[in-house]
Amino acid sequence: MEMEMEMETRDLKVELLCLGAHVSGLEQGRRAGAGPAAGGMFVFGNTVANVPTQSWFVAQSPYRLDREDERYVLKKDGERITEVHFPTTKFQELKTKDGIPYYKIALLHGMDCLATTTIQTCVYWNTPLRCKFCAIELSLNSGATIAKKTPEQLAEVARAAKELDHVTHVTLTTGTTATPDKGINHLANVASAIKEATGLPIHVQFEPPEEFSIIDKLADAVDTVGIHVESFDKRVLKEITPSKAGIPLQRFEEAWKRSVELFGESQVSSFVIAGLGESDESIIEGSTLLAELGVYPFIVPLRPIPGSLLEKERPPSPDRMRHLYEIVADILHDTGVSWKNCKAGCVRCRACSALADFE
Ligand code: SF4
């Protein structure tokens, strides 16, 4: 029998998130949405990882995925590590009555999360304020999705995903709109329609709006929210996400507090991106602030998406990420904030961050 190289699941997940894996040869003939072509949702051990498979640095990764009969085997420098599974779906094969494939409306993320960008355009896209890590309008231009998904379309797709594929929660995000609500009104309408059709727990993500009362409007249909500061380093924010650099941290704090009151502890989260030029202290202090407010710090290594303005960057090292995850997992432990309590969204999915695996 072939021996598997010993490696802890959480360490392997960090390495895959930071280094990516070759899947060359496996993608041919596979349609978007199924298996490695879908953006690399690797399921192994008791976890799932959203693994880079298309970025330039993947060519330097020691990891590769080989097909052996009907199985996928992950190898490091040629040595067998573990078998990997890819969640497949039936709903992504269907079409709406007017002929739009469901996979253009929403996709499976992680093991059992239905995810979509409700408005696939962003007011900052063709301006100097565009976030440098973002690729929101690229998938629109490639025809992989549609610009605005209606509540009816998403309710239909969510019903099918629940019935056919046992999806258990939903993530809705949006590009920022030019209106003062920043896209939240549309998110609220979509969330209500999905809730009515399926009863599934729903997560939505948005920028701090001008009027906080609009967050209250979400509370009927929405279970968890993400308000993403991205970085606690002001210099980094200015450089990488100039639009967010214009929002004072205090606004974020107020939005987080209001949301924790409405949705509860561990039901509010913020992405914190590592690898943009910030220090470890910035991430640790920022995560402490979040955790003390009851907000989950969803720490992810920078993902240089092909076509984005950061496509030539490299993610941070696995060693650095492991170190950060260990420290922040202790902080979470002390504050009681945990992914285990989170009802829906990225924190529950955990494919893009290994923090949950370190808790
Ligand atoms: S963590 Fe969020 S963005 Fe990442 S795969 Fe899961 S739902 Fe999608």
Coordinates of C-alpha atoms and ligand atoms in Angstrom, one line a residue:
M1 CA 0.0 0.0 0.0
E2 CA 1.2 3.5 -0.8
M3 CA 2.1 5.5 2.3
E4 CA 0.6 9.0 2.7
M5 CA 3.0 11.7 3.9
E6 CA 1.9 12.9 7.4
M7 CA 0.6 16.4 7.5
E8 CA -2.0 18.1 9.7
T9 CA -5.1 19.1 7.8
R10 CA -4.9 22.7 9.0
D11 CA -1.2 23.0 8.0
L12 CA -2.0 21.6 4.6
K13 CA -4.9 24.0 4.2
V14 CA -2.6 27.0 4.9
E15 CA -0.1 25.8 2.4
L16 CA -2.7 25.3 -0.3
L17 CA -4.3 28.7 0.3
C18 CA -0.9 30.4 0.0
L19 CA 0.9 28.3 -2.6
G20 CA -1.9 27.0 -4.8
A21 CA -1.8 23.7 -6.7
H22 CA -1.3 22.5 -10.3
V23 CA -4.3 20.9 -11.7
S24 CA -3.1 21.0 -15.3
G25 CA -4.6 18.4 -17.6
L26 CA -7.5 17.9 -15.3
E27 CA -9.4 20.9 -16.4
Q28 CA -9.8 19.9 -20.1
G29 CA -13.3 19.0 -20.9
R30 CA -14.6 20.1 -17.6
R31 CA -17.2 22.7 -17.5
A32 CA -17.2 25.7 -15.2
G33 CA -18.8 24.9 -12.0
A34 CA -17.7 21.3 -11.6
G35 CA -14.5 20.1 -10.1
P36 CA -11.2 21.9 -10.2
A37 CA -12.2 24.3 -13.0
A38 CA -14.7 25.8 -10.6
G39 CA -12.0 27.7 -8.7
G40 CA -10.6 24.9 -6.8
M41 CA -12.8 23.9 -3.9
F42 CA -10.7 21.1 -2.4
V43 CA -12.4 19.0 0.2
F44 CA -10.1 16.9 2.3
G45 CA -9.7 15.8 5.9
N46 CA -12.6 17.5 7.6
T47 CA -12.2 20.8 5.8
V48 CA -12.5 22.6 2.5
A49 CA -10.1 25.1 0.9
N50 CA -10.5 27.5 -2.0
V51 CA -7.2 26.8 -3.7
P52 CA -5.6 29.0 -6.3
T53 CA -5.2 27.0 -9.5
Q54 CA -4.8 29.7 -12.2
S55 CA -2.4 32.3 -10.8
W56 CA 1.2 32.6 -12.0
F57 CA 2.7 31.4 -8.7
V58 CA 0.9 28.1 -8.9
A59 CA 3.7 27.0 -11.4
Q60 CA 6.1 27.2 -8.5
S61 CA 3.9 25.3 -6.0
P62 CA 5.1 21.9 -4.8
Y63 CA 1.5 20.7 -4.9
R64 CA -0.2 19.0 -7.8
L65 CA -3.4 17.1 -8.2
D66 CA -3.3 13.8 -10.1
R67 CA -6.2 11.8 -11.4
E68 CA -6.1 8.1 -10.5
D69 CA -9.1 6.4 -12.1
E70 CA -12.1 8.2 -10.5
R71 CA -10.1 9.7 -7.7
Y72 CA -8.1 12.9 -7.2
V73 CA -4.8 12.5 -5.3
L74 CA -2.9 15.5 -4.0
K75 CA 0.9 15.2 -4.1
K76 CA 3.7 17.3 -2.7
D77 CA 6.9 17.1 -4.6
G78 CA 5.6 13.8 -6.0
E79 CA 4.7 12.3 -2.6
R80 CA 1.2 11.3 -2.0
I81 CA -0.5 13.5 0.7
T82 CA -4.2 12.9 0.6
E83 CA -7.2 12.2 -1.5
V84 CA -9.3 15.3 -2.5
H85 CA -13.0 15.5 -3.4
F86 CA -14.8 18.1 -5.4
P87 CA -18.3 19.0 -4.5
T88 CA -20.5 18.5 -7.5
T89 CA -24.0 19.9 -8.0
K90 CA -27.1 19.2 -10.0
F91 CA -28.6 22.7 -9.8
Q92 CA -25.8 24.2 -11.8
E93 CA -26.9 22.2 -14.8
L94 CA -30.4 23.8 -14.9
K95 CA -31.7 26.9 -16.7
T96 CA -34.4 29.5 -16.0
K97 CA -37.5 29.6 -18.2
D98 CA -35.9 32.5 -20.1
G99 CA -32.8 30.4 -20.8
I100 CA -30.3 31.7 -18.3
P101 CA -28.1 28.9 -16.9
Y102 CA -28.3 28.7 -13.1
Y103 CA -24.5 28.7 -12.8
K104 CA -24.6 32.3 -14.2
I105 CA -26.9 33.3 -11.4
A106 CA -25.3 31.5 -8.4
L107 CA -22.6 28.9 -7.6
L108 CA -21.8 26.4 -4.9
H109 CA -19.1 27.7 -2.6
G110 CA -17.2 25.5 -0.2
M111 CA -19.1 22.3 0.7
D112 CA -22.7 23.5 1.0
C113 CA -23.0 27.3 0.5
L114 CA -24.9 29.0 -2.4
A115 CA -23.1 32.2 -3.3
T116 CA -23.7 35.0 -5.7
T117 CA -22.8 38.6 -6.4
T118 CA -26.2 40.2 -6.7
I119 CA -25.0 43.3 -8.6
Q120 CA -21.9 42.4 -10.6
T121 CA -20.9 46.0 -11.3
C122 CA -19.1 48.5 -9.1
V123 CA -19.2 52.3 -9.1
Y124 CA -15.5 52.3 -8.5
W125 CA -14.5 49.9 -11.3
N126 CA -13.5 52.4 -14.0
T127 CA -12.1 54.9 -11.6
P128 CA -8.8 55.2 -9.6
L129 CA -10.9 54.1 -6.5
R130 CA -11.2 50.5 -7.7
C131 CA -9.9 48.0 -5.0
K132 CA -6.8 46.5 -6.5
F133 CA -7.5 42.9 -5.4
C134 CA -11.0 42.9 -7.0
A135 CA -12.1 41.1 -10.1
I136 CA -15.9 41.9 -10.0
E137 CA -16.4 43.1 -13.5
L138 CA -14.0 40.6 -15.1
S139 CA -16.4 37.6 -14.8
L140 CA -19.1 39.8 -16.1
N141 CA -17.1 40.7 -19.2
S142 CA -16.2 37.1 -19.8
G143 CA -19.9 36.2 -19.9
A144 CA -19.6 33.9 -16.8
T145 CA -22.4 35.8 -15.0
I146 CA -25.1 38.4 -15.5
A147 CA -25.0 42.0 -14.3
K148 CA -27.9 42.1 -11.9
K149 CA -29.7 39.1 -10.5
T150 CA -33.4 39.5 -9.6
P151 CA -35.0 38.3 -6.4
E152 CA -37.1 35.9 -8.5
Q153 CA -34.2 34.4 -10.3
L154 CA -32.3 33.9 -7.0
A155 CA -35.3 32.4 -5.2
E156 CA -35.7 29.9 -8.0
V157 CA -32.0 28.9 -8.0
A158 CA -31.8 28.7 -4.2
R159 CA -34.9 26.4 -4.1
A160 CA -33.3 24.1 -6.6
A161 CA -29.9 24.2 -4.8
K162 CA -31.6 23.3 -1.5
E163 CA -33.7 20.5 -2.9
L164 CA -31.2 18.9 -5.3
D165 CA -27.9 19.5 -3.6
H166 CA -28.7 20.1 0.1
V167 CA -27.2 23.6 0.2
T168 CA -27.5 24.7 3.9
H169 CA -26.7 28.5 3.7
V170 CA -26.4 31.4 1.4
T171 CA -23.8 34.2 0.8
L172 CA -24.9 37.3 -1.0
T173 CA -22.4 40.1 -1.9
T174 CA -22.7 43.1 -4.2
G175 CA -20.6 45.6 -6.0
T176 CA -21.0 49.1 -4.5
T177 CA -23.7 51.1 -6.1
A178 CA -23.7 54.9 -6.7
T179 CA -26.7 55.2 -4.4
P180 CA -26.5 56.1 -0.7
D181 CA -27.7 52.6 0.3
K182 CA -24.5 51.1 -1.4
G183 CA -26.6 48.3 -2.9
I184 CA -28.2 47.2 0.4
N185 CA -31.8 47.7 -0.8
H186 CA -31.3 45.2 -3.5
L187 CA -29.6 42.8 -1.1
A188 CA -32.6 43.1 1.2
N189 CA -35.1 42.3 -1.6
V190 CA -33.0 39.3 -2.7
A191 CA -32.6 38.0 0.8
S192 CA -36.4 38.2 1.5
A193 CA -37.2 36.3 -1.7
I194 CA -34.7 33.6 -0.9
K195 CA -35.8 33.3 2.7
E196 CA -39.4 33.0 1.6
A197 CA -38.6 30.3 -0.9
T198 CA -36.2 28.2 1.2
G199 CA -36.0 29.4 4.8
L200 CA -32.2 29.0 4.6
P201 CA -29.9 31.1 6.7
I202 CA -28.5 34.0 4.7
H203 CA -25.3 36.1 4.9
V204 CA -25.0 39.5 3.1
Q205 CA -21.9 41.7 2.6
F206 CA -21.8 45.5 2.1
E207 CA -19.9 48.7 2.8
P208 CA -21.0 50.9 5.8
P209 CA -24.0 52.8 4.4
E210 CA -24.6 56.5 5.0
E211 CA -27.7 55.8 7.1
F212 CA -27.3 52.9 9.5
S213 CA -31.1 52.5 9.8
I214 CA -30.9 50.7 6.5
I215 CA -29.0 47.8 8.2
D216 CA -32.1 47.4 10.4
K217 CA -34.1 46.7 7.3
L218 CA -32.0 43.6 6.6
A219 CA -32.8 42.0 10.0
D220 CA -36.0 40.3 8.9
A221 CA -34.6 38.1 6.2
V222 CA -30.8 38.1 7.0
D223 CA -29.0 36.1 9.6
T224 CA -25.4 37.3 9.4
V225 CA -23.5 40.2 7.8
G226 CA -20.0 41.0 6.6
I227 CA -18.7 44.6 6.7
H228 CA -15.2 44.3 5.4
V229 CA -12.5 46.7 6.5
E230 CA -9.9 44.6 4.5
S231 CA -6.9 46.1 6.4
F232 CA -6.2 48.0 9.6
D233 CA -3.1 49.7 8.0
K234 CA -4.1 53.2 6.8
R235 CA -1.2 53.4 4.3
V236 CA -2.1 50.0 2.8
L237 CA -5.8 51.0 2.6
K238 CA -4.9 54.1 0.7
E239 CA -2.8 52.2 -1.7
I240 CA -5.0 49.1 -2.2
T241 CA -8.6 50.1 -1.5
P242 CA -8.7 53.9 -1.8
S243 CA -12.5 54.0 -1.6
K244 CA -12.4 52.3 1.8
A245 CA -9.5 54.5 3.0
G246 CA -12.0 57.3 2.7
I247 CA -14.3 55.7 5.4
P248 CA -12.9 56.4 8.9
L249 CA -12.3 53.3 11.0
Q250 CA -14.8 54.8 13.5
R251 CA -17.6 54.4 10.9
F252 CA -16.7 50.7 10.6
E253 CA -16.7 50.3 14.3
E254 CA -20.2 51.9 14.5
A255 CA -21.5 49.7 11.7
W256 CA -20.1 46.6 13.4
K257 CA -21.5 47.5 16.8
R258 CA -25.0 48.2 15.3
S259 CA -24.8 44.9 13.5
V260 CA -23.8 42.8 16.5
E261 CA -26.7 44.3 18.4
L262 CA -29.0 43.3 15.6
F263 CA -27.6 39.9 14.5
G264 CA -25.6 38.8 17.6
E265 CA -22.1 37.8 18.5
S266 CA -20.1 35.8 15.8
Q267 CA -22.8 36.7 13.3
V268 CA -20.9 39.8 12.0
S269 CA -17.6 39.5 10.3
S270 CA -14.9 41.4 8.5
F271 CA -12.4 40.2 5.9
V272 CA -8.8 41.0 7.0
I273 CA -6.4 40.5 4.1
A274 CA -2.8 39.5 4.9
G275 CA -0.1 40.2 2.5
L276 CA -0.8 43.7 1.4
G277 CA 2.2 45.2 3.1
E278 CA 0.9 45.5 6.6
S279 CA 2.7 44.3 9.8
D280 CA 1.7 41.2 11.9
E281 CA 0.8 43.7 14.7
S282 CA -1.7 45.5 12.4
I283 CA -3.5 42.2 11.8
I284 CA -3.3 41.0 15.4
E285 CA -4.4 44.3 17.0
G286 CA -7.2 44.7 14.4
S287 CA -8.4 41.2 15.0
T288 CA -8.4 41.9 18.8
L289 CA -10.5 45.0 18.2
L290 CA -13.0 43.0 16.1
A291 CA -13.2 40.0 18.5
E292 CA -13.8 42.3 21.5
L293 CA -16.8 43.8 19.6
G294 CA -18.1 40.3 18.9
V295 CA -17.1 40.4 15.2
Y296 CA -15.3 37.5 13.5
P297 CA -12.0 38.5 11.9
F298 CA -12.0 36.5 8.7
I299 CA -8.3 36.5 8.0
V300 CA -7.4 35.5 4.5
P301 CA -4.1 35.4 2.6
L302 CA -4.1 37.8 -0.3
R303 CA -5.5 36.1 -3.4
P304 CA -3.9 37.7 -6.5
I305 CA -6.7 37.0 -9.0
P306 CA -5.6 36.8 -12.7
G307 CA -6.8 40.0 -14.4
S308 CA -7.0 42.0 -11.1
L309 CA -4.6 44.9 -10.5
L310 CA -2.7 42.7 -8.0
E311 CA -2.4 39.7 -10.3
K312 CA 1.5 39.8 -10.3
E313 CA 1.7 39.7 -6.5
R314 CA 2.5 36.7 -4.4
P315 CA 0.4 35.6 -1.4
P316 CA 2.1 35.7 2.0
S317 CA 4.1 32.7 3.2
P318 CA 2.4 29.7 4.8
D319 CA 4.7 30.3 7.9
R320 CA 3.4 33.8 8.4
M321 CA -0.2 32.8 8.0
R322 CA 0.2 29.9 10.5
H323 CA 1.7 32.2 13.0
L324 CA -1.1 34.7 12.6
Y325 CA -3.8 32.0 12.8
E326 CA -2.3 30.6 15.9
I327 CA -2.3 33.9 17.7
V328 CA -5.7 35.1 16.6
A329 CA -7.3 31.7 17.4
D330 CA -6.2 32.2 21.0
I331 CA -7.8 35.7 21.0
L332 CA -11.0 34.2 19.7
H333 CA -10.9 31.6 22.4
D334 CA -10.6 34.3 25.1
T335 CA -13.5 36.4 23.7
G336 CA -15.9 33.5 22.9
V337 CA -16.2 34.5 19.2
S338 CA -16.2 31.4 17.1
W339 CA -17.0 30.1 13.6
K340 CA -18.9 27.3 15.2
N341 CA -21.7 29.7 16.3
C342 CA -21.9 31.5 12.9
K343 CA -25.1 30.7 11.0
A344 CA -24.2 31.6 7.4
G345 CA -21.7 33.0 5.0
C346 CA -18.0 33.0 4.6
V347 CA -17.2 32.3 8.3
R348 CA -19.4 29.2 8.2
C349 CA -18.1 28.1 4.8
R350 CA -14.4 28.7 5.8
A351 CA -13.0 27.8 2.4
C352 CA -11.0 31.0 2.0
S353 CA -9.6 31.2 5.5
A354 CA -7.9 28.6 7.8
L355 CA -8.7 30.5 11.0
A356 CA -11.6 28.2 11.8
D357 CA -9.2 25.2 11.4
F358 CA -6.9 26.7 14.1
E359 CA -9.7 27.4 16.6
Ligands
SF4_1 S1 -15.4 31.7 2.3 FE1 -16.9 33.0 1.3 S2 -16.0 33.7 -0.6 FE2 -14.8 31.9 0.2 S3 -15.7 30.2 -0.9 FE3 -16.8 30.4 1.1 S4 -18.6 31.7 0.7 FE4 -17.2 31.8 -1.1

